[in-house]
Each structure stands twice: as C-alpha cells, then as structure tokens.
C-alpha cells in the first residue's frame, strides 16, 4: 500500500466497527444499555489512543505530578504575598513585591516545559481511536445520553488524551518557527477568555518601560486638523482638545450603561497595544484599564505573543473565517470553532441575560438558563419584563440548539461576569495594515462580519485612528517615533445596521480612514474587492 493510501485509510472514520450500525436504532435507554454492555470495548478503544507509547505516557504523568506539587507551592506563595501586602509600607514597595512574587509562577513553569512535549514532537496518538470515541459521545448526546454522567472515568481519561492530541495539532498549525515552538505555552481548549495582564505584572512593566523609551510624543488631531502635543502643550489645551472631549463623551455613555466598541485599524505590530496605552495616558482608565479584545488562536501559541496580546485587554478567543485562513486539521478546527462560538454567544448576550448573570452563580446559570432543567428558566423569568423574557428565551434557544454554552467553564463564567460591561477594542483587519512607500497607511481586507458577530442594537461604536506604531516597531528592532491620535463621534448601533453589516461594517472602517492624522490612512476599495493584493 502506498503512503497516500495508508494515510487515507488512517483518516477514514472508524464508526463502522461496533458502534455505528447499532447507534442510530437505539432509544436513550437502549443506548445506555448498549454502552454498558460494551464498556470493555470502549475502554480498549480508549487505551489504544496511545498505548504503544510508554515513554510518552510516563513523561506526561511525571509532568502532571510536578504540576500538582507546583500548584500547592503557588498557593503558599500567594498566601505569603497577601500577608506581605497587608504590612504598612510605601505603595511603590508593595508594587515591587507584587511584581517580584508574580514572576515566580511554579505551575506555569512546569506547564511551559511540558508543552515542549507537544510543540516539538509529532502526536503519537491513534487518530482513528480518537475519532471513534468522539463519534460515540456525539451520537450518545444526540440520543440525550450524557457520557460524563454515566461513564465519568472514561469521559475524564478521554478528555485528557484528546487534549494532548489537540495540543500537538495546535502547535503544528500555529507555531511558525523553531523559536516559536521553543516558546510555546499550554493552550486551553475549554477556555474562551484570558484575563488582561495586571499593571504589576513583569511583562506589563516591561512594555511600559519600552513605551516610555520609544514614544517621543503623542499628537491629538482634531476634526479641523488642529494638533495638540501631549508633551509640549498645556494641560488646558489637552483637556479641551477635540480628542479628549470626544473620549469624555464615550466615557459618559459607558457610565450610563452602554457597551462601547472602540474600533480601529491595525497599524504596526503594537498598534492595538498603543490604542489602550494612549487612552490610559489621557486619563480614560474607565475605557481601557479592564477593556476586552478579540484575538485569533495564534496569539495564544507562545509566551511572547500571549503576553503582548494580554497587554491589550482581556482576550476573547475567536477563529478567523475558514474561507480566508483555514485550519488544516479537522479535529482542531472543530475544537477551536466550539470555543469561538462560545465567545460569540457570550459577547452578544442580551442585557436580560447580563442582568441574570449579575445575580446568579455558575451552577444557577448553567441549570436555569443554559440547560433549562425541568423548565427552570420559567422560574427565574419573573425577574425580567415580558420583552426581556422573550428576547432572552429566543437567544438561549439558539444557544441550546448549537450547544454553544454547554461546556462553558466556571472560570470563564466568573471572569465574564466581572468584565461583561467593559469596552471592547476591535481591529477588523485581523493583521497589520500595509505601509506604503510614501509613509501612508492602507488598510488590508476587512471582513465586515465583525458587526454581526459581536455587536448588538444599542451598543456604541467609537472609531479611532492611531498612527506611528509601525515607525516604532520594525521587526524586533524599536525606534523612537511620534504617535498621532484622532477619534470620530461615538454613535449607536441599530438593528438595521447589523442586518446590513456588509455595508455598515465597512462604513466604520471608511470613517476611520477619513479621520485627519499625522499620517494618511486609506481604505482602498480595490483592496476590499480583492482587485489589489497587499
């Protein structure tokens, strides 16, 4: 048999052995009985996933043991840190202690080294066995059977082994070089949100240091091309500038309960970081200190990319359009799509859902709202008015049908609860804008679906144009340069705009390009229609 034929046979679905011929004919009770009668077969299939790789299994178990011990050490370290921070001392000293203790994350260090097992080696797993158990779980679920409930040991072991298999696939897909594979960090397939770096974190302080060294000045550019220097002009001139007045307007809208979507173009490697940094330097921590942003899986693939992205905001995982950036391995694409779908349903949660999340713990939300066990949604609905009930019921019906929130992690739930009213920074290009030879900036292709995917009627868009980031970052080399900032008036999103997202999403980017700044920014219709490739 040729290598191609062998590979094709290896990728063929294994359902035809003992499960598929029976599964379609069974009721929930019969399916449970059938699986219990064939539990030994199921366990053998599970064992065959990596049974011929003793060194691999042993190494993983050793790392698991060290990871457990490291987590205990971390808890002790955190307790000691809390005690030290309670001692009366200057704020700068306390911040130094917090930063120093934050550097030593023992569990993260163990997991960093364990990840090399995934990023530097090919997956030794039996793909057919993984697919078979996946098929069993999916088919059983379609019959209303919960494998986790009836076969908890099998479900737990399979989850761990499939996660190992997916880790290999993830780094094969998103690590572009040997250096990136060496810097790889664990990726969690059951999480969709990652917190922003604290101001006391080492990586945040490192970025702040580089920023102070390389930003010569920040120029605030008004509608009539008035320019105000953050370095050279008076505090009065800065406070009365059109940029600051507009940001204050957005800040008031946030304070009155509106969600703000700060939308910009992606100039330079650190363009998104500069947006957050500039907003904070101008005194708008309420817009940027705990803001959110949406990023693709590659930003989670190594410690440098993840630390840089986490300096932009709380990270919500998404998956770029498979039409433009296709994930090659089906199992990986499916797992990432599940996480991205969870992200979208959380971000688009109606205000009625956010009201209930504020009052509910994780178990209450999952039982009453997500799964609606025994019609319990009806019991909590009186907390909402009729229109809110109908809107949330319709929304959660769609979530249940797609199973988008079925595996929502408790940590994600509580993190989302703490930041669900915070602004979002969105950069729809998905990659860096193009630098023309004359210094102008041209936006790359924009997928306008961001408006349909994340925004709701009543949300507020704040278009922002920041340039100069690409002058500071040229690969790994940094050069001092000046940033320019301009903003357009914030405006509310309507249901009609979301319905016509293909036009309205691009109109946002046209508005950004039309803003005056110290560099010209262009929205090229030929780039958008794919007549011109950048």
Coordinates of C-alpha atoms in Angstrom, one line a residue:
X1 CA 0.0 0.0 0.0
X2 CA 1.4 3.5 -0.8
X3 CA 1.9 6.2 1.8
X4 CA -1.0 8.2 0.4
X5 CA -3.3 5.2 0.6
X6 CA -2.1 4.4 4.1
X7 CA -2.7 8.0 5.2
X8 CA -6.2 8.0 3.6
X9 CA -7.1 4.8 5.4
X10 CA -5.8 6.2 8.7
X11 CA -8.1 9.2 8.4
X12 CA -11.1 7.2 7.5
X13 CA -13.9 7.3 10.1
X14 CA -13.8 4.2 12.3
X15 CA -17.5 4.2 13.1
X16 CA -18.2 1.0 11.2
X17 CA -16.7 -1.3 13.8
X18 CA -19.2 -1.8 16.7
X19 CA -21.0 1.4 17.4
X20 CA -22.4 3.0 14.2
X21 CA -24.6 0.0 13.0
X22 CA -26.4 0.0 16.3
X23 CA -26.4 3.6 17.4
X24 CA -29.0 5.0 15.0
X25 CA -31.6 2.4 16.0
X26 CA -31.5 2.9 19.8
X27 CA -33.5 5.0 22.3
X28 CA -31.7 6.8 25.1
X29 CA -32.3 3.8 27.5
X30 CA -31.3 1.3 24.9
X31 CA -28.1 3.3 24.0
X32 CA -27.1 3.4 27.7
X33 CA -27.7 -0.4 28.0
X34 CA -25.7 -1.0 24.8
X35 CA -22.7 1.1 26.0
X36 CA -22.8 -0.6 29.4
X37 CA -22.7 -4.0 27.7
X38 CA -19.8 -2.8 25.5
X39 CA -17.9 -0.8 28.2
X40 CA -14.9 -3.1 27.8
X41 CA -14.7 -2.4 24.1
X42 CA -15.0 1.3 24.9
X43 CA -12.2 1.1 27.5
X44 CA -10.0 -0.9 25.0
X45 CA -10.6 1.8 22.4
X46 CA -9.6 4.5 24.9
X47 CA -6.4 2.6 25.9
X48 CA -5.4 2.2 22.2
X49 CA -5.2 6.0 21.8
X50 CA -1.5 6.0 23.0
X51 CA -1.0 2.5 24.5
X52 CA 2.2 1.8 22.4
X53 CA 4.0 4.9 23.7
X54 CA 5.1 4.1 27.2
X55 CA 7.7 6.9 27.4
X56 CA 5.2 9.5 26.3
X57 CA 2.6 8.4 28.8
X58 CA 5.1 8.2 31.6
X59 CA 6.6 11.6 30.8
X60 CA 3.1 13.1 30.9
X61 CA 2.3 11.5 34.3
X62 CA 5.6 12.9 35.7
X63 CA 4.7 16.4 34.5
X64 CA 1.2 16.0 36.0
X65 CA 2.7 15.1 39.4
X66 CA 5.1 18.1 39.3
X67 CA 2.3 20.4 38.1
X68 CA 0.2 19.3 41.1
X69 CA 3.1 20.0 43.5
X70 CA 3.8 23.3 41.9
X71 CA 0.2 24.4 42.3
X72 CA 0.5 23.8 46.0
X73 CA 3.7 25.8 46.2
X74 CA 1.9 28.6 44.2
X75 CA -0.9 28.7 46.7
X76 CA 1.5 29.0 49.6
X77 CA 3.4 31.7 47.7
X78 CA 0.2 33.7 47.1
X79 CA -0.8 33.4 50.7
X80 CA 2.6 34.8 51.8
X81 CA 2.2 37.6 49.2
X82 CA -1.1 38.6 50.6
X83 CA 0.3 38.7 54.1
X84 CA 3.3 40.9 53.0
X85 CA 1.0 43.3 51.2
X86 CA -1.0 43.9 54.4
X87 CA 2.1 45.2 56.1
X88 CA 2.1 49.1 56.2
X89 CA 4.7 50.1 53.5
X90 CA 5.1 52.6 50.6
X91 CA 2.9 51.8 47.6
X92 CA 5.9 51.5 45.3
X93 CA 7.4 48.9 47.6
X94 CA 4.2 46.9 47.6
X95 CA 4.0 47.1 43.8
X96 CA 7.6 45.8 43.7
X97 CA 6.8 42.9 46.0
X98 CA 3.7 42.0 43.9
X99 CA 5.7 42.2 40.6
X100 CA 8.6 40.1 42.1
X101 CA 6.3 37.4 43.5
X102 CA 4.3 37.4 40.3
X103 CA 7.4 36.4 38.3
X104 CA 7.5 33.1 40.2
X105 CA 4.6 31.0 38.9
X106 CA 5.8 27.5 39.5
X107 CA 2.9 25.7 37.9
X108 CA 3.1 27.8 34.8
X109 CA 6.8 27.0 34.6
X110 CA 6.2 23.2 34.8
X111 CA 3.5 23.5 32.1
X112 CA 5.8 25.6 29.9
X113 CA 8.3 22.7 29.9
X114 CA 5.5 20.1 29.5
X115 CA 4.3 22.0 26.4
X116 CA 7.6 21.2 24.6
X117 CA 6.4 17.6 24.6
X118 CA 3.6 18.8 22.3
X119 CA 5.2 21.6 20.3
X120 CA 8.5 19.8 19.4
X121 CA 7.1 16.3 18.7
X122 CA 4.5 14.7 16.4
X123 CA 1.4 13.4 18.0
X124 CA 1.8 9.7 18.8
X125 CA -1.9 9.2 19.2
X126 CA -4.2 6.7 17.3
X127 CA -6.3 9.2 15.4
X128 CA -8.9 6.5 14.5
X129 CA -9.5 5.7 18.2
X130 CA -9.9 9.4 19.0
X131 CA -12.4 9.7 16.2
X132 CA -14.4 6.6 17.3
X133 CA -14.8 7.8 20.9
X134 CA -15.7 11.3 19.6
X135 CA -18.4 9.7 17.4
X136 CA -19.7 7.6 20.3
X137 CA -20.0 10.7 22.5
X138 CA -21.7 12.8 19.8
X139 CA -24.1 10.0 18.9
X140 CA -24.9 9.3 22.5
X141 CA -25.5 13.0 23.1
X142 CA -27.9 13.1 20.2
X143 CA -30.0 10.4 22.0
X144 CA -30.0 12.6 25.1
X145 CA -27.3 10.5 26.8
X146 CA -24.6 12.2 28.9
X147 CA -21.4 10.2 28.7
X148 CA -19.8 12.3 31.5
X149 CA -22.7 11.3 33.9
X150 CA -22.8 7.6 33.1
X151 CA -19.2 6.9 32.3
X152 CA -17.2 9.6 34.3
X153 CA -13.9 7.8 34.3
X154 CA -13.9 7.1 30.6
X155 CA -15.0 10.7 29.9
X156 CA -12.3 12.2 32.1
X157 CA -9.5 10.0 30.6
X158 CA -10.7 10.6 27.0
X159 CA -10.8 14.4 27.6
X160 CA -7.2 14.3 28.9
X161 CA -5.9 12.3 25.9
X162 CA -7.8 14.2 23.3
X163 CA -6.5 17.4 24.8
X164 CA -2.9 16.1 24.4
X165 CA -3.7 15.1 20.8
X166 CA -5.1 18.6 20.1
X167 CA -2.1 20.3 21.7
X168 CA 0.1 18.7 19.1
X169 CA -2.2 19.8 16.3
X170 CA -2.4 23.3 17.7
X171 CA 1.3 24.0 17.7
X172 CA 1.8 22.3 14.4
X173 CA -0.8 24.7 13.0
X174 CA 0.2 28.0 14.7
X175 CA 3.9 27.8 15.6
X176 CA 5.7 29.2 12.6
X177 CA 9.3 28.6 13.5
X178 CA 11.6 26.5 15.8
X179 CA 11.9 29.5 18.1
X180 CA 8.1 29.8 18.4
X181 CA 7.9 26.1 19.3
X182 CA 10.5 26.6 22.0
X183 CA 8.5 29.5 23.4
X184 CA 5.2 27.6 23.2
X185 CA 2.8 27.7 26.2
X186 CA -0.2 25.5 27.0
X187 CA -3.4 26.2 25.2
X188 CA -6.7 25.5 27.0
X189 CA -9.4 24.2 24.7
X190 CA -12.1 24.5 27.4
X191 CA -11.5 28.3 28.0
X192 CA -12.6 31.2 25.8
X193 CA -11.4 34.1 27.8
X194 CA -8.0 35.0 29.2
X195 CA -7.5 38.0 31.7
X196 CA -5.6 41.2 30.9
X197 CA -2.2 41.5 32.4
X198 CA -2.2 43.3 35.8
X199 CA -0.3 46.6 35.9
X200 CA 2.1 44.9 38.4
X201 CA 2.9 42.0 36.0
X202 CA 6.5 41.9 34.8
X203 CA 5.5 41.8 31.1
X204 CA 3.3 44.9 31.6
X205 CA 6.1 46.8 33.3
X206 CA 8.5 45.7 30.5
X207 CA 6.2 47.1 27.8
X208 CA 5.6 50.3 29.8
X209 CA 9.4 50.7 30.0
X210 CA 9.9 50.3 26.3
X211 CA 7.0 52.6 25.6
X212 CA 8.5 55.5 27.7
X213 CA 11.8 55.0 25.9
X214 CA 10.4 54.9 22.4
X215 CA 7.3 57.2 22.2
X216 CA 8.7 60.7 21.6
X217 CA 5.3 62.4 21.7
X218 CA 1.6 61.9 21.2
X219 CA -0.2 64.3 18.9
X220 CA -4.0 64.7 19.4
X221 CA -5.5 65.6 16.0
X222 CA -8.9 67.3 15.9
X223 CA -11.6 67.3 13.2
X224 CA -10.3 70.5 11.6
X225 CA -6.7 69.1 11.7
X226 CA -5.9 71.0 14.9
X227 CA -2.9 69.4 16.6
X228 CA -2.2 69.3 20.3
X229 CA 1.0 67.8 21.7
X230 CA 0.8 65.8 24.9
X231 CA 4.5 66.7 25.6
X232 CA 4.6 70.4 24.7
X233 CA 1.2 71.9 25.1
X234 CA -0.6 72.9 28.3
X235 CA -2.9 70.7 30.3
X236 CA -5.8 73.1 29.4
X237 CA -5.1 72.6 25.7
X238 CA -5.0 68.9 26.1
X239 CA -8.2 68.8 28.2
X240 CA -10.1 71.0 25.7
X241 CA -8.9 69.1 22.6
X242 CA -11.5 67.5 20.4
X243 CA -10.0 64.1 21.0
X244 CA -10.3 64.3 24.8
X245 CA -13.8 65.9 24.7
X246 CA -14.9 63.0 22.4
X247 CA -13.4 60.4 24.7
X248 CA -15.2 62.0 27.6
X249 CA -18.5 61.7 25.7
X250 CA -17.8 58.0 25.2
X251 CA -16.9 57.7 28.9
X252 CA -20.3 59.2 29.9
X253 CA -22.1 56.8 27.6
X254 CA -20.3 53.9 29.3
X255 CA -21.3 55.2 32.7
X256 CA -24.9 55.3 31.6
X257 CA -24.9 51.6 30.8
X258 CA -23.9 51.5 27.1
X259 CA -21.3 49.0 25.9
X260 CA -18.6 50.8 23.9
X261 CA -16.8 49.2 20.9
X262 CA -13.6 51.1 20.2
X263 CA -12.9 50.1 16.6
X264 CA -9.6 50.9 14.8
X265 CA -7.2 49.8 12.1
X266 CA -4.1 47.7 12.9
X267 CA -1.0 49.8 12.2
X268 CA 2.2 48.1 13.2
X269 CA 2.8 45.1 15.5
X270 CA 1.9 47.0 18.6
X271 CA -1.0 49.1 17.1
X272 CA -3.7 47.6 19.4
X273 CA -1.4 48.0 22.4
X274 CA -0.9 51.7 21.7
X275 CA -4.7 52.2 21.5
X276 CA -5.1 51.0 25.1
X277 CA -2.0 52.8 26.3
X278 CA -2.9 56.2 24.8
X279 CA -6.4 56.0 26.2
X280 CA -4.9 55.4 29.7
X281 CA -2.3 58.1 29.3
X282 CA -5.1 60.5 28.5
X283 CA -6.8 59.6 31.8
X284 CA -9.6 57.2 30.5
X285 CA -8.9 54.2 32.6
X286 CA -12.7 53.6 32.7
X287 CA -12.5 52.9 28.9
X288 CA -9.2 51.0 28.8
X289 CA -7.9 49.7 32.1
X290 CA -10.0 46.5 32.0
X291 CA -11.1 46.5 28.4
X292 CA -11.7 43.5 26.2
X293 CA -10.4 42.5 22.8
X294 CA -10.9 39.6 20.3
X295 CA -7.9 37.6 19.1
X296 CA -7.2 34.5 17.0
X297 CA -5.7 31.3 18.3
X298 CA -2.1 32.2 17.2
X299 CA -2.0 34.9 19.9
X300 CA -2.2 32.1 22.5
X301 CA 0.6 30.0 20.9
X302 CA 3.7 31.3 22.7
X303 CA 4.7 33.4 25.7
X304 CA 5.7 36.5 23.6
X305 CA 2.6 36.7 21.5
X306 CA 0.3 35.9 24.5
X307 CA 2.0 38.5 26.8
X308 CA 1.8 41.1 24.1
X309 CA -1.9 40.4 23.4
X310 CA -2.7 40.3 27.1
X311 CA -1.4 43.9 27.4
X312 CA -4.2 45.0 25.0
X313 CA -7.1 43.7 27.2
X314 CA -9.0 40.6 28.3
X315 CA -8.6 38.2 25.4
X316 CA -11.8 36.6 23.9
X317 CA -10.8 33.8 21.6
X318 CA -12.2 33.8 18.0
X319 CA -11.5 31.9 14.9
X320 CA -10.8 33.7 11.6
X321 CA -13.0 32.9 8.6
X322 CA -12.2 29.5 7.3
X323 CA -12.6 30.9 3.8
X324 CA -9.5 33.1 4.2
X325 CA -7.5 31.4 7.0
X326 CA -8.3 27.7 7.0
X327 CA -7.2 25.4 9.9
X328 CA -5.9 22.3 8.2
X329 CA -6.8 19.6 10.7
X330 CA -10.5 18.9 11.1
X331 CA -10.4 17.9 14.8
X332 CA -8.5 21.1 15.6
X333 CA -10.8 23.3 13.6
X334 CA -13.9 21.7 15.3
X335 CA -12.4 22.3 18.8
X336 CA -11.5 25.9 18.0
X337 CA -14.8 26.6 16.4
X338 CA -16.5 25.4 19.6
X339 CA -14.5 27.9 21.6
X340 CA -15.1 30.7 19.1
X341 CA -18.9 30.0 19.1
X342 CA -18.9 30.2 22.9
X343 CA -17.1 33.6 22.7
X344 CA -19.7 35.0 20.3
X345 CA -22.7 33.9 22.4
X346 CA -21.1 35.5 25.5
X347 CA -20.3 38.8 23.8
X348 CA -23.8 39.1 22.1
X349 CA -25.6 38.1 25.3
X350 CA -28.7 40.3 25.6
X351 CA -29.0 42.8 28.5
X352 CA -31.6 40.5 30.0
X353 CA -29.0 37.7 30.2
X354 CA -26.4 40.0 31.7
X355 CA -28.9 41.0 34.4
X356 CA -29.4 37.4 35.4
X357 CA -25.6 36.7 35.3
X358 CA -25.1 39.6 37.7
X359 CA -27.4 37.8 40.2
X360 CA -26.5 34.1 39.6
X361 CA -23.6 31.8 40.4
X362 CA -22.2 29.4 37.8
X363 CA -24.4 26.5 38.8
X364 CA -27.6 28.5 38.8
X365 CA -26.8 30.0 35.4
X366 CA -26.0 26.6 33.8
X367 CA -29.0 24.8 35.3
X368 CA -31.7 27.5 34.9
X369 CA -30.6 29.3 31.8
X370 CA -28.2 27.2 29.6
X371 CA -29.7 23.8 30.2
X372 CA -33.2 24.9 31.4
X373 CA -33.5 21.7 33.5
X374 CA -37.2 20.9 34.1
X375 CA -38.3 24.3 32.8
X376 CA -36.4 26.2 35.5
X377 CA -36.0 29.2 33.1
X378 CA -39.7 29.9 33.8
X379 CA -38.9 30.2 37.5
X380 CA -36.3 33.0 37.1
X381 CA -38.1 34.8 34.2
X382 CA -40.2 37.0 36.5
X383 CA -37.1 38.9 37.3
X384 CA -37.4 40.3 33.7
X385 CA -40.1 42.2 31.9
X386 CA -42.1 40.5 29.1
X387 CA -40.0 41.8 26.3
X388 CA -36.7 40.8 28.0
X389 CA -38.1 37.3 28.7
X390 CA -39.0 36.8 25.1
X391 CA -35.6 38.1 23.8
X392 CA -33.6 36.0 26.2
X393 CA -35.7 32.9 25.6
X394 CA -35.2 33.2 21.9
X395 CA -31.5 33.8 22.3
X396 CA -30.9 30.9 24.6
X397 CA -33.0 28.6 22.3
X398 CA -30.4 29.3 19.6
X399 CA -27.6 28.7 22.1
X400 CA -29.1 25.4 23.2
X401 CA -29.6 24.3 19.6
X402 CA -25.9 25.0 18.7
X403 CA -24.7 23.8 22.2
X404 CA -22.6 26.9 22.3
X405 CA -22.6 27.4 26.0
X406 CA -23.0 23.7 27.1
X407 CA -19.3 23.5 28.1
X408 CA -18.9 27.0 29.5
X409 CA -16.1 26.8 32.0
X410 CA -16.8 28.1 35.6
X411 CA -13.6 30.3 35.4
X412 CA -14.8 31.8 32.1
X413 CA -18.2 32.5 33.6
X414 CA -16.9 34.4 36.6
X415 CA -14.3 36.3 34.5
X416 CA -17.0 37.3 32.0
X417 CA -19.2 38.3 34.9
X418 CA -16.5 40.8 36.1
X419 CA -15.9 42.3 32.7
X420 CA -19.1 42.0 30.6
X421 CA -19.9 45.7 30.8
X422 CA -16.3 46.8 29.8
X423 CA -15.5 48.3 26.4
X424 CA -14.2 46.2 23.5
X425 CA -11.2 47.1 21.3
X426 CA -11.8 45.6 17.9
X427 CA -9.4 45.6 14.9
X428 CA -11.3 44.1 12.0
X429 CA -8.4 43.8 9.6
X430 CA -7.0 40.8 11.6
X431 CA -3.5 41.6 10.5
X432 CA -1.2 44.7 10.2
X433 CA -2.2 47.5 7.8
X434 CA 0.1 48.0 4.8
X435 CA 2.8 50.7 4.9
X436 CA 3.1 52.4 1.6
X437 CA 6.5 53.7 0.4
X438 CA 5.4 57.3 0.9
X439 CA 4.6 56.6 4.6
X440 CA 0.8 56.4 4.1
X441 CA -1.1 53.5 5.7
X442 CA -3.5 51.4 3.7
X443 CA -6.0 49.1 5.4
X444 CA -5.9 45.4 4.4
X445 CA -9.0 43.4 3.6
X446 CA -11.7 43.8 6.2
X447 CA -14.3 41.1 6.9
X448 CA -17.4 43.2 7.9
X449 CA -19.0 40.3 9.7
X450 CA -17.5 41.6 13.0
X451 CA -20.5 43.9 13.3
X452 CA -23.0 41.0 13.0
X453 CA -20.8 38.7 15.2
X454 CA -20.2 40.9 18.2
X455 CA -22.4 44.0 18.3
X456 CA -26.0 44.4 19.5
X457 CA -28.6 47.1 18.9
X458 CA -27.8 49.9 21.5
X459 CA -24.1 49.3 21.6
X460 CA -21.9 52.3 20.8
X461 CA -19.1 52.5 18.2
X462 CA -16.2 54.8 18.8
X463 CA -14.0 54.9 15.7
X464 CA -10.3 55.6 16.5
X465 CA -7.3 56.3 14.2
X466 CA -3.8 55.8 15.7
X467 CA -0.7 56.0 13.6
X468 CA 3.0 55.9 14.2
X469 CA 3.2 52.4 15.7
X470 CA 4.8 51.0 12.6
X471 CA 7.6 53.6 12.9
X472 CA 8.4 52.3 16.4
X473 CA 8.3 48.6 15.6
X474 CA 10.3 47.3 12.7
X475 CA 10.5 43.5 13.4
X476 CA 12.4 43.1 16.7
X477 CA 14.0 46.5 16.4
X478 CA 12.5 49.5 18.1
X479 CA 13.0 53.2 17.1
X480 CA 11.7 56.3 18.8
X481 CA 8.7 57.9 17.0
X482 CA 5.7 60.1 17.5
X483 CA 2.1 58.7 17.7
X484 CA -0.9 60.5 16.2
X485 CA -4.5 60.0 17.5
X486 CA -7.8 61.1 16.2
X487 CA -11.4 59.9 17.0
X488 CA -14.8 60.3 15.5
X489 CA -18.0 61.0 17.3
X490 CA -19.5 57.8 19.1
X491 CA -22.7 56.6 17.6
X492 CA -25.3 53.9 18.5
X493 CA -25.7 50.7 16.6
X494 CA -29.2 49.8 15.3
X495 CA -30.8 46.5 14.4
X496 CA -30.9 47.7 10.8
X497 CA -27.2 48.3 10.7
X498 CA -26.5 44.8 12.0
X499 CA -28.8 43.4 9.3
X500 CA -26.8 45.3 6.7
X501 CA -23.5 44.5 8.3
X502 CA -21.7 44.0 4.9
X503 CA -22.2 47.7 4.2
X504 CA -22.2 49.2 7.7
X505 CA -19.1 47.2 8.9
X506 CA -17.1 48.7 6.0
X507 CA -18.5 52.2 6.7
X508 CA -16.9 52.1 10.1
X509 CA -13.5 51.5 8.5
X510 CA -14.2 54.2 5.9
X511 CA -14.9 56.6 8.8
X512 CA -11.6 55.7 10.5
X513 CA -9.7 56.2 7.3
X514 CA -11.3 59.7 6.7
X515 CA -10.1 61.0 10.1
X516 CA -7.3 63.5 9.9
X517 CA -4.0 62.5 11.5
X518 CA -0.2 63.0 11.2
X519 CA -0.2 60.2 8.5
X520 CA -2.8 59.5 5.9
X521 CA -4.8 56.3 6.3
X522 CA -6.6 54.9 3.3
X523 CA -9.5 52.5 2.8
X524 CA -8.8 51.1 -0.7
X525 CA -11.9 49.9 -2.4
X526 CA -9.7 47.8 -4.8
X527 CA -8.2 46.0 -1.8
X528 CA -11.6 45.3 -0.3
X529 CA -12.9 43.9 -3.6
X530 CA -9.7 41.8 -3.9
X531 CA -8.6 43.6 -7.1
X532 CA -5.5 44.7 -5.4
X533 CA -3.5 42.4 -3.2
X534 CA -1.3 43.7 -0.4

